[in-house]
mmCIF file of C-alpha atoms in Angstrom:
data_model
loop_
_atom_site.group_PDB
_atom_site.id
_atom_site.type_symbol
_atom_site.label_atom_id
_atom_site.label_comp_id
_atom_site.label_asym_id
_atom_site.label_seq_id
_atom_site.Cartn_x
_atom_site.Cartn_y
_atom_site.Cartn_z
ATOM 1 C CA MET A 1 115.045 92.091 97.074
ATOM 2 C CA LYS A 2 117.289 92.579 100.326
ATOM 3 C CA THR A 3 115.326 94.862 102.133
ATOM 4 C CA ILE A 4 111.936 93.419 102.032
ATOM 5 C CA GLU A 5 113.925 90.274 102.836
ATOM 6 C CA GLU A 6 115.199 91.905 105.982
ATOM 7 C CA ILE A 7 111.736 93.551 106.660
ATOM 8 C CA ILE A 8 110.017 90.277 106.769
ATOM 9 C CA ALA A 9 112.876 89.035 109.013
ATOM 10 C CA VAL A 10 112.170 91.465 111.523
ATOM 11 C CA PHE A 11 108.664 89.923 111.909
ATOM 12 C CA GLY A 12 109.921 86.455 111.797
ATOM 13 C CA GLY A 13 109.229 85.040 108.444
ATOM 14 C CA VAL A 14 106.258 84.783 105.827
ATOM 15 C CA ASP A 15 103.831 82.860 107.331
ATOM 16 C CA GLY A 16 100.882 84.900 108.522
ATOM 17 C CA LEU A 17 102.821 88.162 108.128
ATOM 18 C CA TYR A 18 101.069 91.512 107.684
ATOM 19 C CA VAL A 19 102.800 94.417 108.159
ATOM 20 C CA SER A 20 101.723 97.987 107.523
ATOM 21 C CA ILE A 21 104.479 100.513 107.810
ATOM 22 C CA GLN A 22 104.132 104.106 108.210
ATOM 23 C CA ASN A 23 107.571 106.354 107.268
ATOM 24 C CA GLU A 24 106.778 109.558 106.864
ATOM 25 C CA PRO A 25 106.904 111.663 104.514
ATOM 26 C CA PHE A 26 106.884 108.597 102.218
ATOM 27 C CA MET A 27 103.725 106.321 101.421
ATOM 28 C CA ARG A 28 102.857 103.535 103.730
ATOM 29 C CA LEU A 29 104.132 100.298 102.828
ATOM 30 C CA VAL A 30 102.180 96.757 103.347
ATOM 31 C CA ILE A 31 103.912 93.663 103.329
ATOM 32 C CA GLU A 32 101.509 90.713 103.352
ATOM 33 C CA HIS A 33 101.652 86.843 103.139
ATOM 34 C CA ILE A 34 98.885 86.035 100.214
ATOM 35 C CA GLY A 35 99.310 82.124 100.275
ATOM 36 C CA GLU A 36 100.856 80.629 97.404
ATOM 37 C CA GLY A 37 101.790 81.841 94.047
ATOM 38 C CA PRO A 38 101.156 80.222 90.496
ATOM 39 C CA HIS A 39 103.930 77.748 90.906
ATOM 40 C CA GLY A 40 102.914 76.712 94.599
ATOM 41 C CA LEU A 41 105.314 78.565 96.516
ATOM 42 C CA PRO A 42 104.651 81.029 99.372
ATOM 43 C CA SER A 43 103.605 84.111 97.983
ATOM 44 C CA ILE A 44 103.779 88.025 98.989
ATOM 45 C CA SER A 45 102.358 91.277 98.148
ATOM 46 C CA VAL A 46 104.219 94.261 98.457
ATOM 47 C CA ALA A 47 102.649 97.924 98.113
ATOM 48 C CA HIS A 48 102.743 101.222 98.559
ATOM 49 C CA TYR A 49 99.365 102.659 99.299
ATOM 50 C CA TYR A 50 97.646 106.243 98.971
ATOM 51 C CA GLU A 51 94.398 107.399 99.623
ATOM 52 C CA MET A 52 92.271 109.047 96.834
ATOM 53 C CA ASN A 53 88.532 110.161 96.924
ATOM 54 C CA GLY A 54 87.973 107.526 99.788
ATOM 55 C CA ASP A 55 89.882 104.602 98.131
ATOM 56 C CA LEU A 56 93.007 102.989 98.882
ATOM 57 C CA CYS A 57 95.286 102.752 95.698
ATOM 58 C CA GLN A 58 98.141 100.952 94.863
ATOM 59 C CA ASP A 59 101.559 102.720 93.852
ATOM 60 C CA PRO A 60 102.408 100.268 92.980
ATOM 61 C CA GLU A 61 101.669 96.794 94.369
ATOM 62 C CA MET A 62 104.060 93.826 92.930
ATOM 63 C CA CYS A 63 103.317 90.364 94.130
ATOM 64 C CA LEU A 64 106.230 87.745 94.519
ATOM 65 C CA GLU A 65 106.815 84.144 95.147
ATOM 66 C CA ILE A 66 109.601 83.594 97.463
ATOM 67 C CA GLU A 67 111.917 80.128 96.870
ATOM 68 C CA SER A 68 114.592 79.365 99.390
ATOM 69 C CA THR A 69 117.308 77.533 97.332
ATOM 70 C CA PRO A 70 120.790 76.351 99.298
ATOM 71 C CA GLN A 71 122.935 77.863 96.236
ATOM 72 C CA GLN A 72 121.295 81.684 96.176
ATOM 73 C CA GLY A 73 119.317 81.774 99.846
ATOM 74 C CA ILE A 74 115.944 83.599 99.516
ATOM 75 C CA VAL A 75 115.001 84.281 95.756
ATOM 76 C CA MET A 76 111.924 86.563 95.058
ATOM 77 C CA HIS A 77 110.174 85.602 91.840
ATOM 78 C CA PRO A 78 107.694 88.579 90.451
ATOM 79 C CA TYR A 79 104.258 87.589 88.878
ATOM 80 C CA MET A 80 102.124 90.436 89.153
ATOM 81 C CA PHE A 81 102.721 94.551 89.314
ATOM 82 C CA GLN A 82 99.847 97.060 89.652
ATOM 83 C CA MET A 83 99.258 100.457 90.167
ATOM 84 C CA ALA A 84 96.061 102.165 90.176
ATOM 85 C CA ASN A 85 96.646 105.819 88.745
ATOM 86 C CA PRO A 86 97.495 105.378 85.783
ATOM 87 C CA PRO A 87 95.671 101.900 85.518
ATOM 88 C CA ILE A 88 98.425 99.472 84.974
ATOM 89 C CA TYR A 89 97.692 95.628 85.404
ATOM 90 C CA GLN A 90 100.292 93.149 84.427
ATOM 91 C CA GLU A 91 100.698 89.070 84.962
ATOM 92 C CA VAL A 92 103.908 87.541 84.099
ATOM 93 C CA SER A 93 103.092 84.262 81.708
ATOM 94 C CA ASN A 94 105.234 81.283 80.382
ATOM 95 C CA ASP A 95 105.696 82.673 76.638
ATOM 96 C CA ALA A 96 108.276 85.182 75.576
ATOM 97 C CA GLN A 97 106.508 87.919 76.456
ATOM 98 C CA GLY A 98 106.058 86.818 80.274
ATOM 99 C CA VAL A 99 109.349 86.282 80.420
ATOM 100 C CA ALA A 100 110.680 89.863 79.004
ATOM 101 C CA LEU A 101 107.881 91.222 81.570
ATOM 102 C CA ARG A 102 109.449 89.126 84.493
ATOM 103 C CA GLU A 103 113.177 90.687 83.498
ATOM 104 C CA GLU A 104 111.289 94.048 83.118
ATOM 105 C CA LEU A 105 109.524 93.478 86.913
ATOM 106 C CA LEU A 106 112.832 92.227 88.400
ATOM 107 C CA ARG A 107 114.777 95.389 87.231
ATOM 108 C CA PHE A 108 111.931 97.541 88.610
ATOM 109 C CA ALA A 109 112.045 95.369 91.963
ATOM 110 C CA VAL A 110 115.976 96.092 92.581
ATOM 111 C CA ILE A 111 115.404 99.671 92.120
ATOM 112 C CA TRP A 112 112.213 99.895 94.458
ATOM 113 C CA ASP A 113 113.815 97.699 96.982
ATOM 114 C CA SER A 114 117.223 100.176 96.728
ATOM 115 C CA ASN A 115 114.476 103.175 97.337
ATOM 116 C CA LEU A 116 112.814 101.560 100.217
ATOM 117 C CA ARG A 117 116.626 101.173 102.118
ATOM 118 C CA ALA A 118 117.562 104.699 101.163
ATOM 119 C CA GLN A 119 114.065 105.975 102.825
ATOM 120 C CA GLY A 120 114.532 103.746 106.059
ATOM 121 C CA PHE A 121 111.727 101.553 105.835
ATOM 122 C CA ILE A 122 113.905 98.743 107.682
ATOM 123 C CA GLN A 123 114.380 100.868 110.273
ATOM 124 C CA ALA A 124 110.714 102.120 110.185
ATOM 125 C CA ALA A 125 110.002 98.119 110.535
ATOM 126 C CA GLN A 126 112.230 97.979 113.423
ATOM 127 C CA ARG A 127 110.696 100.764 115.141
ATOM 128 C CA LEU A 128 107.156 98.863 114.727
ATOM 129 C CA HIS A 129 108.003 95.742 115.740
ATOM 130 C CA SER A 130 109.846 96.982 119.158
ATOM 131 C CA LYS A 131 106.802 99.063 119.833
ATOM 132 C CA ALA A 132 104.470 95.960 119.363
ATOM 133 C CA LEU A 133 106.745 93.823 121.385
ATOM 134 C CA MET A 134 106.092 96.393 124.447
#
């Protein structure tokens, strides 16, 4: 999740983070600090949003705990995934099924993160941050 990590760094870290990045023609990307995750680590929500019938819909949203380790640096652990349409809600549990879901979400997160980079969300975040400083 290097793209998400770089975007977080642009805005000075996770604490108190809320950033909404418009990057046409792509859906708005929102990254926000949502407190502690299930293992007591700082947690973020990463989501694309669109509007349908006046409601904001996630496409998708993933919640991740952020761990800082000396060996690996920043490591993000997904623990929740949801989409509005079709409706999907998944939480990682500590059983075998949860471990399999965690691995599936990690594979998805790597692809999504790569797509965000290719779509220019780092540059869009940098532009947004520069405007905020003016």
